[in-house]
Coordinates of C-alpha atoms and ligand atoms in Angstrom, one line a residue:
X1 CA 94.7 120.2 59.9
X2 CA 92.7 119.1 56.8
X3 CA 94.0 120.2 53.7
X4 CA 90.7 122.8 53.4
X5 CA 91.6 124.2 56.5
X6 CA 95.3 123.9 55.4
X7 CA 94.7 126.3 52.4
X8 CA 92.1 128.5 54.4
X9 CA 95.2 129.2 57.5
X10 CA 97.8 129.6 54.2
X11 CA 95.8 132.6 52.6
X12 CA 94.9 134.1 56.3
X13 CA 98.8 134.0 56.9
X14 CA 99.7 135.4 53.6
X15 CA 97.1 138.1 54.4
X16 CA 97.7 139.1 57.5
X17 CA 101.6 138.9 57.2
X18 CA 101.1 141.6 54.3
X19 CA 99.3 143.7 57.1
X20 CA 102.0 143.3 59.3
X21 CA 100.0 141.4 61.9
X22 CA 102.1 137.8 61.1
X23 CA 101.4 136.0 64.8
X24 CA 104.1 133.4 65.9
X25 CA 101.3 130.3 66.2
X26 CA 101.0 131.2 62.3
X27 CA 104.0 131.1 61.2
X28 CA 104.3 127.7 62.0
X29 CA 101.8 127.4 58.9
X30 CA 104.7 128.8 56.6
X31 CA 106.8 126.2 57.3
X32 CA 104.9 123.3 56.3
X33 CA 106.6 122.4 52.8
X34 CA 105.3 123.6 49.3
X35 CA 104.8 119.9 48.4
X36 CA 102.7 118.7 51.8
X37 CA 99.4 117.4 51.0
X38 CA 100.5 117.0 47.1
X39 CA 102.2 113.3 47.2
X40 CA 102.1 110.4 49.3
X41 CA 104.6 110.9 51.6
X42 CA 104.4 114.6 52.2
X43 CA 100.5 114.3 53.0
X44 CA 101.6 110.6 55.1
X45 CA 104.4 112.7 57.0
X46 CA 100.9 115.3 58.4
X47 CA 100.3 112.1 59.7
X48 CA 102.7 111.2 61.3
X49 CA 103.4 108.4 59.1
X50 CA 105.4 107.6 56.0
X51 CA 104.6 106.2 52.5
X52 CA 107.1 103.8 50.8
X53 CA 107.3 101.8 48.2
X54 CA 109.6 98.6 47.0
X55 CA 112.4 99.7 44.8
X56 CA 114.6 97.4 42.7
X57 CA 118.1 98.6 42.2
X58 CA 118.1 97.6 38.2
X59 CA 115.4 100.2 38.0
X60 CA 117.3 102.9 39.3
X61 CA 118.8 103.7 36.0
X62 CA 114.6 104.4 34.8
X63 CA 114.4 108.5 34.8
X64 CA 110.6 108.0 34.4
X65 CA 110.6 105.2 37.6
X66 CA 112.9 107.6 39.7
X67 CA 110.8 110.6 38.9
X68 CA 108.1 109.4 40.6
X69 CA 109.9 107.4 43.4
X70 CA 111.3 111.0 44.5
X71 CA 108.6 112.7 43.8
X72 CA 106.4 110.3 45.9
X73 CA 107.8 108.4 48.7
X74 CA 109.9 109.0 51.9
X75 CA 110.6 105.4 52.8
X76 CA 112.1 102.3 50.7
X77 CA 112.3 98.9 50.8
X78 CA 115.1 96.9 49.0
X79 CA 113.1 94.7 46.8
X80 CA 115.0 91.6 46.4
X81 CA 118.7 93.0 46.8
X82 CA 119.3 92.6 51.0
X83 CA 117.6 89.2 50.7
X84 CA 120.1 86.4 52.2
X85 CA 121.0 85.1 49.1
X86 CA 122.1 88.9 47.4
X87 CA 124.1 89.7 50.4
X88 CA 125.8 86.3 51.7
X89 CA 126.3 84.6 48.0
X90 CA 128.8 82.3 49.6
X91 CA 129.2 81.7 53.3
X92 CA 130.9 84.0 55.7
X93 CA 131.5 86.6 52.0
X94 CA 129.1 89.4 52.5
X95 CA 128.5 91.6 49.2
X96 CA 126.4 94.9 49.9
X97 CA 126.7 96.1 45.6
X98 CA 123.1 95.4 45.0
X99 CA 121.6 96.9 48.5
X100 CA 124.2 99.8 48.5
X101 CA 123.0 102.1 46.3
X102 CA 119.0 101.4 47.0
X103 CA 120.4 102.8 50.5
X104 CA 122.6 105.2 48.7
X105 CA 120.0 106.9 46.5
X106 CA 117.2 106.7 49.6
X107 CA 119.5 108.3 51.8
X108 CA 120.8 111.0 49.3
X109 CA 116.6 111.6 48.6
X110 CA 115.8 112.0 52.2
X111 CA 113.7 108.6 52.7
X112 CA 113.9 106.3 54.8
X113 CA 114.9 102.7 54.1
X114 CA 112.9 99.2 56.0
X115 CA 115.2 96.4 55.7
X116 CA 114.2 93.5 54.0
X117 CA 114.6 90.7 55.7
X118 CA 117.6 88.9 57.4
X119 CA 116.2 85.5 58.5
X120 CA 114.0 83.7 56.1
X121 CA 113.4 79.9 54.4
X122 CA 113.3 81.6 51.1
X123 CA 115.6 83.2 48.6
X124 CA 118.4 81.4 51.1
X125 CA 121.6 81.1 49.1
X126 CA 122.3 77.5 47.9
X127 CA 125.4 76.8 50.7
X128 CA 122.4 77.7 53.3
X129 CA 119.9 75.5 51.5
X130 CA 121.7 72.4 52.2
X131 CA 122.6 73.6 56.0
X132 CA 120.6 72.2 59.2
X133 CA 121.6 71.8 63.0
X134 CA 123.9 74.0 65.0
X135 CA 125.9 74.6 61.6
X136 CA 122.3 76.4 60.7
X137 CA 121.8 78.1 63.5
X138 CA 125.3 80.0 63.7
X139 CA 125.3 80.8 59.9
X140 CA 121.7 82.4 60.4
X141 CA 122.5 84.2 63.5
X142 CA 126.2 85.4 62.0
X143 CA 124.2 86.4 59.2
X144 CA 122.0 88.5 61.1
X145 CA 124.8 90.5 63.4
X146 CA 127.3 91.0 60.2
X147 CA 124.2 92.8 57.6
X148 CA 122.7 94.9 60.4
X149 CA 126.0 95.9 61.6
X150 CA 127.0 96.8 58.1
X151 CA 123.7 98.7 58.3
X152 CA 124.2 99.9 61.9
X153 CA 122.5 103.2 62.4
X154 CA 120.8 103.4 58.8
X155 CA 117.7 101.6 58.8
X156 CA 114.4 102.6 60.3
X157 CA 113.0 98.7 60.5
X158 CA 114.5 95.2 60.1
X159 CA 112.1 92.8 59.1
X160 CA 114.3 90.5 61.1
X161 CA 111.9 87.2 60.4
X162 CA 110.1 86.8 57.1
X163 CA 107.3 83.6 56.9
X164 CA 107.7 81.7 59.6
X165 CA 104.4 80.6 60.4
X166 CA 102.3 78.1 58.0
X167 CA 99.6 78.8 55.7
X168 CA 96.1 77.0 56.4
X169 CA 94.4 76.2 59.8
X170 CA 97.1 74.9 62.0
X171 CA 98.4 78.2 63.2
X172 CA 102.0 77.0 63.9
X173 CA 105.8 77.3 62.7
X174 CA 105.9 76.2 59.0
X175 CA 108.5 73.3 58.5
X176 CA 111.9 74.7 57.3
X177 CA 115.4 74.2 57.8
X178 CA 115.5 77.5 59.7
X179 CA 112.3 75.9 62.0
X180 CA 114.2 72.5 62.5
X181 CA 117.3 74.4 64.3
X182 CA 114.9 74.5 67.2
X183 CA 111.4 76.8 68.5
X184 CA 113.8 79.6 69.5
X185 CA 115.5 80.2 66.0
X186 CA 113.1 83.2 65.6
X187 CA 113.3 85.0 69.4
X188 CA 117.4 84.5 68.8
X189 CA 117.6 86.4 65.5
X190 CA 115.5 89.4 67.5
X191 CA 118.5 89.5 70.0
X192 CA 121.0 89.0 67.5
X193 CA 119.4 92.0 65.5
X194 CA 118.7 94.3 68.3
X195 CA 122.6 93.6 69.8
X196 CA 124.0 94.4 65.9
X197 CA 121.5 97.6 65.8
X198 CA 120.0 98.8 68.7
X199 CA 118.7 101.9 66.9
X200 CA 116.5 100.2 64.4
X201 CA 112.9 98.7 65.2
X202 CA 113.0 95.1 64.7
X203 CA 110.0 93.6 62.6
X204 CA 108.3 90.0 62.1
X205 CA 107.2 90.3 58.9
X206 CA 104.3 88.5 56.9
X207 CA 101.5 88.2 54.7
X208 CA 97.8 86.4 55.2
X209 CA 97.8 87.9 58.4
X210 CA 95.4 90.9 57.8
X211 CA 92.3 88.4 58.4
X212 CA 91.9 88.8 62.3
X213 CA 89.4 85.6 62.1
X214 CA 92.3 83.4 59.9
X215 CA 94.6 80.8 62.1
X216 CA 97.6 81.9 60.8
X217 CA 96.7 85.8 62.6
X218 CA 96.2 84.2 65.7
X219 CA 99.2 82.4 65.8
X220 CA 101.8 85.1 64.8
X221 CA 99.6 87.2 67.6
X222 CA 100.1 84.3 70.2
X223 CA 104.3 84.4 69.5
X224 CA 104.2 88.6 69.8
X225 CA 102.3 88.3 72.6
X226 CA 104.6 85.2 74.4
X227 CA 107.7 87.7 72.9
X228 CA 106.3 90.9 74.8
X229 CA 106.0 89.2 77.8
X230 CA 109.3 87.7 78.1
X231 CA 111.1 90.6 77.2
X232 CA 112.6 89.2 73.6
X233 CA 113.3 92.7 72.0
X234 CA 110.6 93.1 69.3
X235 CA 109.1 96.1 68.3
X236 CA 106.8 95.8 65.3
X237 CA 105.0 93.4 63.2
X238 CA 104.9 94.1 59.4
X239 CA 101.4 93.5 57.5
X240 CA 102.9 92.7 54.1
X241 CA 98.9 92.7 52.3
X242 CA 99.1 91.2 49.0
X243 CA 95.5 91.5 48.8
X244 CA 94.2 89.5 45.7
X245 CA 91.1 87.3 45.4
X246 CA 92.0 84.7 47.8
X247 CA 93.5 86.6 50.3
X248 CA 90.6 89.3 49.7
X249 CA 91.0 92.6 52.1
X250 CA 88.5 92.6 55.1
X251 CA 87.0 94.7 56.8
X252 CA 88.5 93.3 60.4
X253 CA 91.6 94.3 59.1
X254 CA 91.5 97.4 61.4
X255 CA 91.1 95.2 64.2
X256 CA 94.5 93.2 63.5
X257 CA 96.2 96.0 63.8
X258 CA 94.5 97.5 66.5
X259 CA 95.0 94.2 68.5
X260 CA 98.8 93.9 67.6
X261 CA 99.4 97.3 68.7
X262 CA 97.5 96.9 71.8
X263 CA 100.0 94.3 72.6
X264 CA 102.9 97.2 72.6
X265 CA 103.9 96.8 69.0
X266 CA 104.3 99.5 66.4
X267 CA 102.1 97.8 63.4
X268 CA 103.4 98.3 59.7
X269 CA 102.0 97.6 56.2
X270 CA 105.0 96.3 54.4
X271 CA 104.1 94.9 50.8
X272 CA 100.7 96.4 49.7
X273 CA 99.2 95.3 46.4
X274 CA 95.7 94.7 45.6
X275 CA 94.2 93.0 42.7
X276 CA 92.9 95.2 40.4
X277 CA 93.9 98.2 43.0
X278 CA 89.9 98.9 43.7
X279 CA 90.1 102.8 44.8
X280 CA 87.9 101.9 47.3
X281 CA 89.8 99.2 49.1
X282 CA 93.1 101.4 48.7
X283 CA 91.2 104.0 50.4
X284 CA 90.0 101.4 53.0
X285 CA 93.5 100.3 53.7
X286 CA 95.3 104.1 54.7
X287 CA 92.0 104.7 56.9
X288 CA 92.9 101.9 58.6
X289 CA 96.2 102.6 59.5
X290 CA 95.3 106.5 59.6
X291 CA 93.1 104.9 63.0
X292 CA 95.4 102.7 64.2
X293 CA 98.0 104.8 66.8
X294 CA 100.6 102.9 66.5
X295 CA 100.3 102.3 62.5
X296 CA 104.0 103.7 61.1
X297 CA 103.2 103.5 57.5
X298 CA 102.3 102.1 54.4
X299 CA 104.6 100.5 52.3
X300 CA 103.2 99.8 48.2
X301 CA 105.2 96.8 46.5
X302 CA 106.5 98.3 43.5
X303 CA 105.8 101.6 41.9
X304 CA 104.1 100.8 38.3
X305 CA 102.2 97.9 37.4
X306 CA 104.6 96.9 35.3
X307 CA 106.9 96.8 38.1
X308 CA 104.6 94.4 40.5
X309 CA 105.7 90.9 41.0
X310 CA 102.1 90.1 39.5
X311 CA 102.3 93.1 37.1
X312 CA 99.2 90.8 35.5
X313 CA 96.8 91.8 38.2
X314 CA 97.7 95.8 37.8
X315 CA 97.5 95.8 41.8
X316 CA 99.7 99.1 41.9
X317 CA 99.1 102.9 42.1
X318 CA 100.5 104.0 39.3
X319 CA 100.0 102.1 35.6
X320 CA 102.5 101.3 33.3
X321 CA 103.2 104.5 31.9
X322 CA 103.7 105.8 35.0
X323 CA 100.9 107.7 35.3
X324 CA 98.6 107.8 38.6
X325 CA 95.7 105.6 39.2
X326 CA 92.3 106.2 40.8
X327 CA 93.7 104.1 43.5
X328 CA 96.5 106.4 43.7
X329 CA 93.9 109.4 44.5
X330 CA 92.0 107.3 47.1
X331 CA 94.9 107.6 49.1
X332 CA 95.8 110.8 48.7
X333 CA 92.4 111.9 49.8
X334 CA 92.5 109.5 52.6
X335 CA 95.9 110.5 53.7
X336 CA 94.3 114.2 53.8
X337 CA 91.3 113.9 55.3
X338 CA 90.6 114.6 58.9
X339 CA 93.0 116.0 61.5
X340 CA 96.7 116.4 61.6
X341 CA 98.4 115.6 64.7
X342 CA 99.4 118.7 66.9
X343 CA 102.8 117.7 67.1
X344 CA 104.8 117.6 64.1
X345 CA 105.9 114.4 62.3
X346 CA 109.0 113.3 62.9
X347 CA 110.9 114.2 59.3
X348 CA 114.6 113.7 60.6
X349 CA 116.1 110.4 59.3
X350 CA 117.7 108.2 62.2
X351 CA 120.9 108.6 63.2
X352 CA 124.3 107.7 61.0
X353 CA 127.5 107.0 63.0
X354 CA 127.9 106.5 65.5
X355 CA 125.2 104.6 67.0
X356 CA 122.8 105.5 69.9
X357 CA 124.9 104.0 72.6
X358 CA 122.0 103.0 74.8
X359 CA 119.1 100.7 73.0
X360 CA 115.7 101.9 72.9
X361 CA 114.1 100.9 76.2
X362 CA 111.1 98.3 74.5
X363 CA 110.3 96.2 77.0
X364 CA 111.5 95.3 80.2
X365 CA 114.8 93.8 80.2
X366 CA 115.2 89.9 80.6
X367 CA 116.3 89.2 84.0
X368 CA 119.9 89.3 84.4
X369 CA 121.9 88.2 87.0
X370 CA 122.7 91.3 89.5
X371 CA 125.3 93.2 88.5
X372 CA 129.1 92.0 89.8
X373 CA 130.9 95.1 91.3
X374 CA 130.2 97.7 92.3
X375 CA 126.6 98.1 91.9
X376 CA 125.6 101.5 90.3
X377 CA 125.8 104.2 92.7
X378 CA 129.1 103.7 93.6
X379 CA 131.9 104.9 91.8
X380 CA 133.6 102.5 88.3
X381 CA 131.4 100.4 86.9
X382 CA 129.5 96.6 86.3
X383 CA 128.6 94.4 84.3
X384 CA 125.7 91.9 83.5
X385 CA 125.1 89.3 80.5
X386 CA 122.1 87.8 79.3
X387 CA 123.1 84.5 77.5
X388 CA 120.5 83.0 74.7
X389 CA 122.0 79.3 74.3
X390 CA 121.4 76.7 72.3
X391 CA 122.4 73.2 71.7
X392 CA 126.0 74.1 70.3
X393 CA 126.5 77.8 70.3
X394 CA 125.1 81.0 72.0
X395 CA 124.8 84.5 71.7
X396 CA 125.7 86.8 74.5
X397 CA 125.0 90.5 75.3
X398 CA 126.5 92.5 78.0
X399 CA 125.5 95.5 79.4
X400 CA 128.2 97.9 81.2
X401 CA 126.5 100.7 83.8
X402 CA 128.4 104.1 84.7
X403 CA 128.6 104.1 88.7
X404 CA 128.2 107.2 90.0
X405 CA 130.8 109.3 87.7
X406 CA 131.2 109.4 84.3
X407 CA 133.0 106.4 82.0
X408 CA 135.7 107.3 79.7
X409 CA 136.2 104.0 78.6
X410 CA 135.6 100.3 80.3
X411 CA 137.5 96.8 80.7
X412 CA 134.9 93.8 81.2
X413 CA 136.6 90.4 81.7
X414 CA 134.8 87.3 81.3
X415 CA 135.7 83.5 81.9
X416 CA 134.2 80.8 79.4
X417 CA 134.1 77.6 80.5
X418 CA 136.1 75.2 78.4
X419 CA 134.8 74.1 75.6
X420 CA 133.1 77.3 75.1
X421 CA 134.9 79.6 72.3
X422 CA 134.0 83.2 70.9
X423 CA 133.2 83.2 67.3
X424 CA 132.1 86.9 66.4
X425 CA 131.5 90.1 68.5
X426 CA 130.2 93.6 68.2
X427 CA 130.6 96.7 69.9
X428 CA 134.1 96.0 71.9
X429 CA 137.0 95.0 71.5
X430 CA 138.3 91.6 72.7
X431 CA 141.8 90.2 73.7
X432 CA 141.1 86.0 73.9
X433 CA 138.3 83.9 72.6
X434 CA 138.3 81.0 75.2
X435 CA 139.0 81.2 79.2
X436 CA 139.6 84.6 80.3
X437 CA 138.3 87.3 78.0
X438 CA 139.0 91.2 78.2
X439 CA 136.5 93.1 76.4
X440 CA 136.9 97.1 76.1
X441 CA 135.3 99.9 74.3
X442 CA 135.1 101.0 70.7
X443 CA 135.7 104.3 69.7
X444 CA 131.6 105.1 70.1
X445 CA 130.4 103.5 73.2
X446 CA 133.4 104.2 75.8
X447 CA 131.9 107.4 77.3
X448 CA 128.8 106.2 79.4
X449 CA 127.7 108.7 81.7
X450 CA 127.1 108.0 85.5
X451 CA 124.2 105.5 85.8
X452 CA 123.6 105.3 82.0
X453 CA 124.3 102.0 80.3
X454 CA 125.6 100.6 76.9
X455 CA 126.1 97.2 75.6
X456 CA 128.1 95.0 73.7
X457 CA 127.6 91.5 72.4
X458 CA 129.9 88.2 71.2
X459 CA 128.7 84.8 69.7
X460 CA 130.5 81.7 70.6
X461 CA 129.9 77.8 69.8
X462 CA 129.4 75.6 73.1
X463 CA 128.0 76.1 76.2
X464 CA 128.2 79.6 78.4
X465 CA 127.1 78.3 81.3
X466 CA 126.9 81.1 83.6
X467 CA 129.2 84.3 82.8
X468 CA 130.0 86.7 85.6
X469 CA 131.7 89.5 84.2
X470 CA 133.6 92.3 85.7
X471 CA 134.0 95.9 85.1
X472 CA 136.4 98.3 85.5
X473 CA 137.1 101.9 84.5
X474 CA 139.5 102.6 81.9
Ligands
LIG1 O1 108.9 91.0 44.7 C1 109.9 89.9 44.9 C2 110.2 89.2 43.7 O2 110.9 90.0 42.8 C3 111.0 88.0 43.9 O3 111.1 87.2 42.8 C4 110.3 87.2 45.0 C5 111.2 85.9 45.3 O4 110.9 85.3 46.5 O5 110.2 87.9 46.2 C6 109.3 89.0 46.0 O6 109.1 89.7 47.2 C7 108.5 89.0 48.2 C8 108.9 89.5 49.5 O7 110.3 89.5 49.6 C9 108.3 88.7 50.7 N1 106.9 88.7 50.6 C10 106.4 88.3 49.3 C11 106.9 89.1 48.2 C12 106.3 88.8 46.9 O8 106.6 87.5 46.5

């Protein structure tokens, strides 16, 4: 409903319910919140959508920065603080006392929080600077399972992989010691991410990737597409925009993220500045996600200009007092023009704890060898594993399926072959790390009902080979 037609339902309900005559379909009106239409992530929430913004936790402390961050936005984005090098300072010690309370104070607000990011070249701490091989490889992917598990059930999207492709014309990987671990580096943090969360969307996040015409486009659309059809669990590509003068917006930006989506990917604008925040291209940028399905939200980088990471180009919606731009009014109007969708936004936060015990069905499942015994249908319960290997480690998920009654808990046993040792796993627990391996349930995930699945995951070094796991009822 546009915000004219909004205010015209408001007073006819507010009339008619002082005449008695208050009609079910209109009360529905009443409930829209006081605020809707009035900041940018009421009037994004009509839509559908959300409207976030990066926060950095040293800032927190601002009353004038947190007036406006509550005030305006229902979804956050860690700025620097769940980078690799904030949350694994040294290997294998995980500190969460930056990212903590950014979650903390988004949660306690009612927003939403995107995490930002667990697999990139940059901000890397110094021990994973000077790391390459299969040494690389298991740090990244440990990394990955041990800050979305700590964030299990509390993040609406991982940006799982930040930057991987190259600037310029070439359209391929850029070169990093992340890249040289081998072409799969990037599909294997996806599994590791979705085994560690299965409840959050997973992400490949970047920027100069707005211009559908530019190489780089192309070839992030080529791996998504390559992803979708072999079943590696992605579910959205983030659009950071930094728009500035030689990344300028375009107007085929509404194409990328019409084409993305068209692949089966939820499309997200992650980091938007713009040089000089021109009203006009502000507005530009929320009609284009307003027409693009499959378009979650927009995400601002920063709050103030003085907040930017190029706080020189005033590329922000609020200035430096805090007060709101032209730009910022763009988007409001765009954000409440035209139709509201019939059915309500979704306004409930995802899940805490526990977890959702069965992941979100994205894409078709990798094939998997059949189950072992008995097949569903029959009574107890089996057991299949995908393996993703590389030279020197692998990670492996397992799914258990309910027969035809109800689990109450489950024992899947596993033989490695030698050589091939369990480093880390999630969601069961294990007795044995090499040979024969009995995994059972965790507190959350032991009642499956009949036919329904759940999963749980490990991470070894050497080679899996082929794993035929059992089941059994508990
Ligand atoms: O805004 C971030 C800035 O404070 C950091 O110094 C910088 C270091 O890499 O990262 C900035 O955020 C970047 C984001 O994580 C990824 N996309 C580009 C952003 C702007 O540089």
């Amino acid at each position: 409903m546009s915000r004219t037609r909004w205010k015209a339902a408001s007073r006819a309900v507010i009339a008619l319910s002082g005449a008695g005559a208050l009609a079910a379909g209109m009360a529905l009106v009443l409930v829209t919140p006081a605020s809707a239409g009035t900041t940018l992530g009421a009037s994004a929430a009509e839509k559908g959508r959300y409207f976030g913004t990066a926060v950095a936790a040293n800032k927190l402390s601002d009353s004038a920065y947190t007036t406006i961050l509550n005030r305006e936005f229902n979804m956050v984005t860690a700025e620097n603080e769940m980078k690799i090098d904030a949350t694994e300072p040294q290997q294998g010690q995980f500190r969460y006392t930056q990212a903590d309370p950014i979650v903390n104070h988004a949660r306690s607000h009612g927003m939403q929080v995107r995490g930002h990011t667990l697999a990139w070249h940059g901000q890397q701490p110094g021990w994973m600077q000077g790391m390459e091989g299969t040494a690389l490889r298991n740090a990244m992917l440990n990394h990955v399972t041990q800050v979305a598990t700590h964030y299990r059930g509390q993040i609406y999207s991982w940006d799982v992989v930040n930057e991987a492709f190259a600037d310029g014309n070439s359209g391929g990987r850029r070169d990093s010691n992340l890249q040289r671990t081998g072409n799969d580096w990037i599909e294997a943090a996806f599994r590791a991410a979705r085994a560690a969360d299965p409840g959050a969307k997973l992400c490949y996040n970047d920027y100069n990737i707005d211009n559908w015409t530019w190489a780089k486009t192309q070839g992030v659309y080529n791996m998504v597409r390559d992803f979708k059809a072999r079943g590696v669990p992605i579910d959205c590509v983030g659009f950071q925009s930094h728009f500035n003068n030689d990344s300028p917006y375009v107007s085929n930006y509404r194409t990328t993220l019409s084409s993305f989506a068209a692949l089966g990917v939820d499309v997200q604008i992650t980091e938007l500045d713009i040089q000089g925040a021109p009203a006009n291209t502000y507005r530009s940028v929320t009609e284009d996600c307003l027409a693009v399905a499959r378009c979650n939200g927009i995400t601002v980088w920063g709050i103030r200009d003085s907040d930017s990471w190029r706080s020189s180009q005033t590329p922000l919606l609020f200035n430096s007092s805090g007060q709101k731009k032209a730009a910022y009014d763009a988007v409001l109007a765009a954000l409440n023009s035209g139709t509201n969708p019939t059915t309500p936004p979704p306004t409930t936060p995802p899940p805490t704890t526990p977890p959702p015990t069965t992941p979100p069905p994205t894409t078709p499942p990798p094939t998997t060898p059949p189950p072992t015994t008995p097949p569903p249908g029959q009574t107890g319960c089996s057991a299949s594993v995908t393996v993703n290997q590389w030279n020197g480690g692998f990670v492996a998920n397992v799914r258990v399926t309910a027969g035809s009654s109800a689990l109450n808990g489950w024992t899947v046993t596993l033989t490695l072959p030698s050589g091939a040792t369990v480093t880390n796993a999630w969601s069961a627990d294990r007795s044995g790390n090499s040979g024969t391996t009995n995994w059972t349930n965790v507190s959350y995930n032991g009642q499956v009902g009949a036919g329904q699945s759940t999963e749980f995951g490990f991470q070894g070094t050497g080679t899996a080979g082929t794993l035929t796991p059992t089941c059994a009822p508990r």
